[in-house]
Amino acid sequence: MKKRVLGGVLALSLLMGTCGAAFSDIQTPELAQTAAVLKSLKIMEGDSGGGFAPNRSLTRAEFAKLIVTAFGVTDVTAYKNYTVFPDVPNTHWAAGYINAAVKHADIKEKHIIHGYADGTFKPDRTINYGEACTMLMLMLGYSIEDIGLVWPGDYIARAQSEGLADGASVMTASSVMTRADAAIMLLNALDTPGKEDGKLITSLTSSSDSEGSILLATSETDSDLRRNQARFYTGGEEPVVKTTDGVLDNALIGVSGTIYYSKTSPNTVLTIVPSGDGRSERHTVRRVQRDRIETDAGETIKPARDVLLYVNGAVAKFSETWFDLQNGDQITLHYDASGSLELISASARGVSQNSFVYGTKEAQAVPAGFTITKNGVRVSVDSLKQYDVVTLDTASKTAIVSDKRITGRYEDGAPSFKRPEKIKVLGQEYAVSERASGYFADFEAGDRITLLLDSRGAVAAAYPVSTVRAEMVGVFAELDGDEAKILLWNGETVRGKLDSQDDKKLFGKVVTVSQSSDGDLSLIERSSAGKPSGDWDIDAGTLGGKKVAPDVRVWEQVDAKAPLYETSVSALHMGTVPSSSIRTAVTDSVGNIVAIVLNDVTGDAWNYGYGYYKSEEIQTDTDFDGKPIYNNENTVTLRYYDYADKSEKELEYKVISRPDGVNGGPIGLPKGAEQNGDRQFLASIRLNRVDTVGLDAFDGADGVRTASGYYPLSEEVQVYLSGQRKFVTLNQAKADYEKFTLYAERTPDKGGKIRVITVS
């Protein structure tokens, strides 16, 4: 079956435009890809206006031309000097193609073109579905003996069984063929083995390889590539760069298929033909976390941790590079033939050429009739502040306002520091529009600058820190050795080496970030913004009397001293979060809420497993007489199953006293608290025994029926074999055991899930 699928949600942003870069009147990705391939093969071009005219009907003469060029015959001058059909004189524009279909040595034996009983061809008559199916089957080398005597029914049935109509409109024999349907069926025919020969596309190319390759970028989407270069993923750990015959159409970016090389230049890629195996989906990222991607369409994608992610020109495991994805990124999910997600590819970040900085001499007026939004919330023009970035989306008549800004040292610029297309500040790479690159003319490497970012995180302008400075506040979210990552309230990410070892103690807290003279990060703990009044109505998008941004960042803090843990709106089990469950809220310059910190609402901010307490008396010093001084050293160890590494692990905590409920059984301890190397008061959550059930109580991996109701299963439910004193997966336990004792942190109506299962 040759159907080429690009399913799912195609979220078109103002920066991407239409699906097919070559043809502005194509609105579907499938047709855009098909048209791009046929254009690369020099078979099917657009109309005189630069469009594809997908809905225009096709004449018999036009279809004859497609058939002839599909055999690689483009010069038909020699076939214009005589007449085969009386109604196709040598003055007819298609005479050469129609005559070549009858007389050319490579085509005539297939008997593809036939006239009517009166000897005419009727070149300007529209071609119908039955005729198109017949010509395509004859093109593949089949005859009436192979197909059947009933015309056109037998030809239509055989064409459909061969997959030639896959992806085309549903038609009857007399249905008029459009250019769109003709293109789809012709590419299917080119990619289908003939009766005796191989695929017809091989006659147009020198060779093919790398079946299952994915086009990741071209020189138009990635400034690291030279013109007529493209980057492909062909398996393995690194993408490869290949020379192309011209710039491959943007519609082919993200396509998984077979690479074909030019007949005249065998090392040059001519095109990539989408594969019928597997499928792809395109999405726009709204938010990304270590275990999920949320899209603008409201979908949640949960990649396995070893799924590969292509972003910023490199391929690595999702679990290792998920944080490089940003709000607004365009991603393509590539599924194999079995339906398993194998690769996520992120398009190079686009930059808008239609942005300006409000309140400066370069600023424009927001056009009359435009809706103004800031952080996704509708505002008035009076709400705009100096140095806000305004991007005009003329298609939707929307002015999209961003107050995102970053202050740091100018670390790198490419292709040059003075006129960059990409820069690096605070460990993060940013795209720079041609207009914005002019702001860097007077900057040198190492200068302290402030970047003004548009709503997608691209640089719209840059100023010396003496002109404007960013207040960078967010959560110290990750620590790897001395390397820290801070997630700012404005959605941006800061990475770098910590200036002081003492700053490690701020892990999980709200901090203000700055950059020291040597480029390291300096952190200062930030006090709470204060508790807002009122409930959070998620559906209405309000908290008390304030509006909540659609892409609000949500955190949980299970205890006043516990680290903050990022969650999401989709993880909340209720439509309204009561005021009693809200710790604080952060607002933008207009007063709309862009971040919310909750108490323990989802139950997901705990590490679950079996907890053990140990207290030892150890020598810590000696007195003046040389006698040893002893102190108690108290530690808690949490044993659990790590689903990422597929093995049992331990987390260790230094504590001042025994946490409540830690006695060698099921327990929950705050996520991130293990990063604190100092002695701490450690919060805990007791787990309640729900029930003991059999195998038939489980609803797959989703939930379980108990005497007190249905409970969802945690995605990382901890399963402990008490007899063997080890942790395994639930599937492993199901294979050998029949009785399961279930533990949850709370009831399902309050968001509770089965967190621990013991088996004996």
GROMACS .gro file of N, CA and C in nm, residues 154-261:
model
  324
  154ASP      N    1  -1.228  -0.317  -1.461
  154ASP     CA    2  -1.114  -0.402  -1.423
  154ASP      C    3  -0.988  -0.320  -1.399
  155TYR      N    4  -0.969  -0.214  -1.478
  155TYR     CA    5  -0.850  -0.130  -1.462
  155TYR      C    6  -0.857  -0.051  -1.331
  156ILE      N    7  -0.976  -0.002  -1.300
  156ILE     CA    8  -0.992   0.072  -1.174
  156ILE      C    9  -0.967  -0.020  -1.055
  157ALA      N   10  -1.024  -0.140  -1.059
  157ALA     CA   11  -1.007  -0.234  -0.948
  157ALA      C   12  -0.860  -0.270  -0.929
  158ARG      N   13  -0.788  -0.294  -1.040
  158ARG     CA   14  -0.647  -0.332  -1.029
  158ARG      C   15  -0.562  -0.214  -0.982
  159ALA      N   16  -0.593  -0.094  -1.031
  159ALA     CA   17  -0.518   0.024  -0.987
  159ALA      C   18  -0.536   0.045  -0.837
  160GLN      N   19  -0.656   0.026  -0.788
  160GLN     CA   20  -0.681   0.043  -0.645
  160GLN      C   21  -0.612  -0.065  -0.563
  161SER      N   22  -0.612  -0.189  -0.614
  161SER     CA   23  -0.546  -0.297  -0.540
  161SER      C   24  -0.395  -0.279  -0.536
  162GLU      N   25  -0.339  -0.211  -0.636
  162GLU     CA   26  -0.195  -0.184  -0.638
  162GLU      C   27  -0.159  -0.062  -0.553
  163GLY      N   28  -0.259   0.007  -0.502
  163GLY     CA   29  -0.234   0.123  -0.417
  163GLY      C   30  -0.218   0.253  -0.492
  164LEU      N   31  -0.250   0.256  -0.623
  164LEU     CA   32  -0.230   0.378  -0.701
  164LEU      C   33  -0.325   0.490  -0.660
  165ALA      N   34  -0.440   0.455  -0.606
  165ALA     CA   35  -0.539   0.557  -0.568
  165ALA      C   36  -0.530   0.595  -0.421
  166ASP      N   37  -0.436   0.536  -0.348
  166ASP     CA   38  -0.425   0.567  -0.205
  166ASP      C   39  -0.393   0.715  -0.185
  167GLY      N   40  -0.472   0.781  -0.105
  167GLY     CA   41  -0.452   0.922  -0.078
  167GLY      C   42  -0.528   1.014  -0.169
  168ALA      N   43  -0.583   0.962  -0.280
  168ALA     CA   44  -0.660   1.044  -0.373
  168ALA      C   45  -0.806   1.049  -0.329
  169SER      N   46  -0.883   1.136  -0.393
  169SER     CA   47  -1.025   1.147  -0.362
  169SER      C   48  -1.098   1.018  -0.400
  170VAL      N   49  -1.210   0.994  -0.334
  170VAL     CA   50  -1.295   0.880  -0.372
  170VAL      C   51  -1.370   0.919  -0.499
  171MET      N   52  -1.354   0.838  -0.605
  171MET     CA   53  -1.410   0.875  -0.735
  171MET      C   54  -1.479   0.757  -0.801
  172THR      N   55  -1.566   0.789  -0.897
  172THR     CA   56  -1.625   0.688  -0.985
  172THR      C   57  -1.552   0.693  -1.119
  173ALA      N   58  -1.584   0.602  -1.207
  173ALA     CA   59  -1.514   0.594  -1.335
  173ALA      C   60  -1.521   0.723  -1.414
  174SER      N   61  -1.633   0.794  -1.406
  174SER     CA   62  -1.651   0.914  -1.486
  174SER      C   63  -1.610   1.042  -1.414
  175SER      N   64  -1.561   1.030  -1.291
  175SER     CA   65  -1.521   1.149  -1.215
  175SER      C   66  -1.407   1.222  -1.285
  176VAL      N   67  -1.417   1.354  -1.289
  176VAL     CA   68  -1.312   1.435  -1.352
  176VAL      C   69  -1.188   1.437  -1.262
  177MET      N   70  -1.072   1.417  -1.322
  177MET     CA   71  -0.947   1.418  -1.246
  177MET      C   72  -0.901   1.561  -1.223
  178THR      N   73  -0.864   1.591  -1.099
  178THR     CA   74  -0.803   1.720  -1.068
  178THR      C   75  -0.652   1.705  -1.071
  179ARG      N   76  -0.584   1.817  -1.073
  179ARG     CA   77  -0.437   1.813  -1.070
  179ARG      C   78  -0.388   1.750  -0.939
  180ALA      N   79  -0.459   1.773  -0.830
  180ALA     CA   80  -0.419   1.715  -0.702
  180ALA      C   81  -0.425   1.563  -0.707
  181ASP      N   82  -0.538   1.508  -0.753
  181ASP     CA   83  -0.552   1.362  -0.759
  181ASP      C   84  -0.456   1.301  -0.860
  182ALA      N   85  -0.435   1.370  -0.972
  182ALA     CA   86  -0.341   1.320  -1.072
  182ALA      C   87  -0.200   1.312  -1.015
  183ALA      N   88  -0.160   1.413  -0.938
  183ALA     CA   89  -0.026   1.414  -0.879
  183ALA      C   90  -0.009   1.298  -0.781
  184ILE      N   91  -0.109   1.278  -0.696
  184ILE     CA   92  -0.100   1.171  -0.596
  184ILE      C   93  -0.092   1.034  -0.663
  185MET      N   94  -0.177   1.010  -0.762
  185MET     CA   95  -0.179   0.880  -0.829
  185MET      C   96  -0.052   0.858  -0.911
  186LEU      N   97   0.000   0.965  -0.971
  186LEU     CA   98   0.122   0.950  -1.052
  186LEU      C   99   0.242   0.915  -0.964
  187LEU      N  100   0.256   0.981  -0.849
  187LEU     CA  101   0.368   0.947  -0.761
  187LEU      C  102   0.353   0.805  -0.706
  188ASN      N  103   0.231   0.765  -0.674
  188ASN     CA  104   0.209   0.627  -0.633
  188ASN      C  105   0.255   0.530  -0.741
  189ALA      N  106   0.224   0.562  -0.867
  189ALA     CA  107   0.264   0.475  -0.978
  189ALA      C  108   0.415   0.470  -0.993
  190LEU      N  109   0.481   0.584  -0.979
  190LEU     CA  110   0.626   0.589  -0.990
  190LEU      C  111   0.693   0.505  -0.882
  191ASP      N  112   0.629   0.496  -0.766
  191ASP     CA  113   0.689   0.427  -0.652
  191ASP      C  114   0.637   0.285  -0.637
  192THR      N  115   0.568   0.233  -0.739
  192THR     CA  116   0.514   0.097  -0.738
  192THR      C  117   0.590   0.010  -0.839
  193PRO      N  118   0.637  -0.107  -0.799
  193PRO     CA  119   0.705  -0.194  -0.895
  193PRO      C  120   0.613  -0.230  -1.012
  194GLY      N  121   0.667  -0.226  -1.135
  194GLY     CA  122   0.589  -0.262  -1.252
  194GLY      C  123   0.574  -0.412  -1.267
  195LYS      N  124   0.508  -0.453  -1.374
  195LYS     CA  125   0.482  -0.595  -1.397
  195LYS      C  126   0.613  -0.673  -1.409
  196GLU      N  127   0.707  -0.619  -1.485
  196GLU     CA  128   0.832  -0.691  -1.508
  196GLU      C  129   0.953  -0.613  -1.457
  197ASP      N  130   0.946  -0.482  -1.461
  197ASP     CA  131   1.059  -0.400  -1.422
  197ASP      C  132   1.045  -0.356  -1.277
  198GLY      N  133   1.145  -0.283  -1.232
  198GLY     CA  134   1.138  -0.226  -1.098
  198GLY      C  135   1.051  -0.102  -1.098
  199LYS      N  136   1.071  -0.018  -0.999
  199LYS     CA  137   0.994   0.105  -0.989
  199LYS      C  138   1.035   0.201  -1.101
  200LEU      N  139   0.936   0.269  -1.158
  200LEU     CA  140   0.964   0.365  -1.265
  200LEU      C  141   1.052   0.480  -1.220
  201ILE      N  142   1.046   0.513  -1.092
  201ILE     CA  143   1.125   0.626  -1.043
  201ILE      C  144   1.275   0.601  -1.060
  202THR      N  145   1.315   0.475  -1.066
  202THR     CA  146   1.457   0.445  -1.082
  202THR      C  147   1.510   0.486  -1.219
  203SER      N  148   1.421   0.501  -1.318
  203SER     CA  149   1.466   0.545  -1.450
  203SER      C  150   1.492   0.695  -1.452
  204LEU      N  151   1.446   0.766  -1.350
  204LEU     CA  152   1.465   0.910  -1.342
  204LEU      C  153   1.581   0.948  -1.251
  205THR      N  154   1.637   0.849  -1.183
  205THR     CA  155   1.741   0.875  -1.083
  205THR      C  156   1.857   0.780  -1.104
  206SER      N  157   1.970   0.812  -1.040
  206SER     CA  158   2.088   0.726  -1.054
  206SER      C  159   2.085   0.611  -0.954
  207SER      N  160   2.036   0.637  -0.835
  207SER     CA  161   2.033   0.535  -0.731
  207SER      C  162   1.948   0.583  -0.616
  208SER      N  163   1.928   0.494  -0.521
  208SER     CA  164   1.855   0.531  -0.400
  208SER      C  165   1.921   0.460  -0.284
  209ASP      N  166   1.903   0.516  -0.165
  209ASP     CA  167   1.954   0.448  -0.046
  209ASP      C  168   1.882   0.503   0.077
  210SER      N  169   1.925   0.454   0.190
  210SER     CA  170   1.879   0.506   0.319
  210SER      C  171   1.727   0.507   0.330
  211GLU      N  172   1.665   0.395   0.294
  211GLU     CA  173   1.521   0.385   0.311
  211GLU      C  174   1.487   0.406   0.458
  212GLY      N  175   1.387   0.487   0.483
  212GLY     CA  176   1.354   0.522   0.622
  212GLY      C  177   1.430   0.644   0.671
  213SER      N  178   1.497   0.715   0.580
  213SER     CA  179   1.566   0.839   0.617
  213SER      C  180   1.464   0.949   0.645
  214ILE      N  181   1.507   1.049   0.720
  214ILE     CA  182   1.420   1.162   0.753
  214ILE      C  183   1.493   1.291   0.718
  215LEU      N  184   1.428   1.376   0.639
  215LEU     CA  185   1.485   1.507   0.608
  215LEU      C  186   1.462   1.599   0.728
  216LEU      N  187   1.571   1.647   0.787
  216LEU     CA  188   1.562   1.727   0.908
  216LEU      C  189   1.568   1.877   0.882
  217ALA      N  190   1.651   1.918   0.786
  217ALA     CA  191   1.669   2.062   0.764
  217ALA      C  192   1.730   2.087   0.627
  218THR      N  193   1.707   2.207   0.575
  218THR     CA  194   1.772   2.254   0.453
  218THR      C  195   1.841   2.386   0.485
  219SER      N  196   1.911   2.441   0.386
  219SER     CA  197   1.980   2.568   0.408
  219SER      C  198   1.882   2.682   0.435
  220GLU      N  199   1.758   2.665   0.396
  220GLU     CA  200   1.658   2.769   0.423
  220GLU      C  201   1.608   2.766   0.566
  221THR      N  202   1.626   2.654   0.634
  221THR     CA  203   1.577   2.642   0.771
  221THR      C  204   1.688   2.630   0.874
  222ASP      N  205   1.811   2.612   0.829
  222ASP     CA  206   1.924   2.595   0.922
  222ASP      C  207   2.043   2.670   0.865
  223SER      N  208   2.083   2.777   0.931
  223SER     CA  209   2.191   2.861   0.881
  223SER      C  210   2.327   2.793   0.886
  224ASP      N  211   2.338   2.681   0.958
  224ASP     CA  212   2.465   2.607   0.959
  224ASP      C  213   2.490   2.535   0.828
  225LEU      N  214   2.387   2.519   0.746
  225LEU     CA  215   2.400   2.448   0.619
  225LEU      C  216   2.425   2.548   0.507
  226ARG      N  217   2.514   2.510   0.413
  226ARG     CA  218   2.535   2.591   0.294
  226ARG      C  219   2.422   2.569   0.195
  227ARG      N  220   2.410   2.660   0.100
  227ARG     CA  221   2.305   2.644  -0.001
  227ARG      C  222   2.325   2.512  -0.073
  228ASN      N  223   2.212   2.446  -0.105
  228ASN     CA  224   2.214   2.315  -0.170
  228ASN      C  225   2.275   2.208  -0.080
  229GLN      N  226   2.250   2.221   0.048
  229GLN     CA  227   2.282   2.116   0.144
  229GLN      C  228   2.157   2.086   0.226
  230ALA      N  229   2.149   1.963   0.274
  230ALA     CA  230   2.038   1.924   0.361
  230ALA      C  231   2.090   1.827   0.465
  231ARG      N  232   2.024   1.826   0.580
  231ARG     CA  233   2.063   1.735   0.688
  231ARG      C  234   1.957   1.625   0.699
  232PHE      N  235   2.004   1.501   0.701
  232PHE     CA  236   1.916   1.384   0.708
  232PHE      C  237   1.949   1.302   0.831
  233TYR      N  238   1.847   1.237   0.884
  233TYR     CA  239   1.869   1.132   0.984
  233TYR      C  240   1.854   0.999   0.914
  234THR      N  241   1.960   0.919   0.916
  234THR     CA  242   1.959   0.791   0.846
  234THR      C  243   1.982   0.675   0.942
  235GLY      N  244   1.957   0.698   1.070
  235GLY     CA  245   1.986   0.597   1.172
  235GLY      C  246   2.117   0.631   1.239
  236GLY      N  247   2.146   0.567   1.349
  236GLY     CA  248   2.271   0.595   1.419
  236GLY      C  249   2.257   0.713   1.512
  237GLU      N  250   2.371   0.764   1.557
  237GLU     CA  251   2.372   0.866   1.660
  237GLU      C  252   2.383   1.008   1.605
  238GLU      N  253   2.429   1.024   1.481
  238GLU     CA  254   2.450   1.156   1.426
  238GLU      C  255   2.377   1.172   1.294
  239PRO      N  256   2.315   1.289   1.270
  239PRO     CA  257   2.258   1.316   1.137
  239PRO      C  258   2.369   1.337   1.036
  240VAL      N  259   2.337   1.324   0.907
  240VAL     CA  260   2.437   1.340   0.802
  240VAL      C  261   2.395   1.455   0.711
  241VAL      N  262   2.495   1.524   0.656
  241VAL     CA  263   2.471   1.634   0.563
  241VAL      C  264   2.501   1.586   0.422
  242LYS      N  265   2.408   1.611   0.329
  242LYS     CA  266   2.425   1.570   0.190
  242LYS      C  267   2.403   1.689   0.098
  243THR      N  268   2.472   1.686  -0.017
  243THR     CA  269   2.452   1.787  -0.121
  243THR      C  270   2.323   1.757  -0.195
  244THR      N  271   2.248   1.861  -0.228
  244THR     CA  272   2.119   1.844  -0.295
  244THR      C  273   2.116   1.917  -0.429
  245ASP      N  274   2.028   1.872  -0.516
  245ASP     CA  275   2.008   1.935  -0.646
  245ASP      C  276   1.911   2.052  -0.627
  246GLY      N  277   1.967   2.167  -0.593
  246GLY     CA  278   1.884   2.279  -0.553
  246GLY      C  279   1.843   2.265  -0.407
  247VAL      N  280   1.764   2.357  -0.359
  247VAL     CA  281   1.717   2.352  -0.220
  247VAL      C  282   1.589   2.270  -0.216
  248LEU      N  283   1.591   2.163  -0.138
  248LEU     CA  284   1.472   2.080  -0.126
  248LEU      C  285   1.357   2.161  -0.066
  249ASP      N  286   1.238   2.133  -0.115
  249ASP     CA  287   1.120   2.207  -0.073
  249ASP      C  288   1.096   2.190   0.077
  250ASN      N  289   1.056   2.299   0.142
  250ASN     CA  290   1.029   2.293   0.286
  250ASN      C  291   0.919   2.194   0.321
  251ALA      N  292   0.832   2.165   0.224
  251ALA     CA  293   0.724   2.069   0.251
  251ALA      C  294   0.777   1.931   0.282
  252LEU      N  295   0.901   1.902   0.240
  252LEU     CA  296   0.959   1.769   0.262
  252LEU      C  297   1.030   1.757   0.396
  253ILE      N  298   1.047   1.868   0.467
  253ILE     CA  299   1.113   1.861   0.597
  253ILE      C  300   1.027   1.782   0.694
  254GLY      N  301   1.088   1.685   0.758
  254GLY     CA  302   1.015   1.597   0.849
  254GLY      C  303   0.966   1.471   0.783
  255VAL      N  304   0.980   1.460   0.650
  255VAL     CA  305   0.933   1.342   0.578
  255VAL      C  306   1.028   1.225   0.603
  256SER      N  307   0.971   1.108   0.624
  256SER     CA  308   1.047   0.983   0.634
  256SER      C  309   1.026   0.906   0.505
  257GLY      N  310   1.136   0.867   0.441
  257GLY     CA  311   1.122   0.798   0.314
  257GLY      C  312   1.255   0.754   0.257
  258THR      N  313   1.260   0.742   0.125
  258THR     CA  314   1.378   0.694   0.054
  258THR      C  315   1.444   0.810  -0.020
  259ILE      N  316   1.576   0.820  -0.005
  259ILE     CA  317   1.652   0.924  -0.073
  259ILE      C  318   1.686   0.877  -0.215
  260TYR      N  319   1.661   0.964  -0.313
  260TYR     CA  320   1.696   0.935  -0.452
  260TYR      C  321   1.798   1.038  -0.501
  261TYR      N  322   1.894   0.989  -0.582
  261TYR     CA  323   2.005   1.072  -0.628
  261TYR      C  324   1.989   1.109  -0.775
   0.00000   0.00000   0.00000
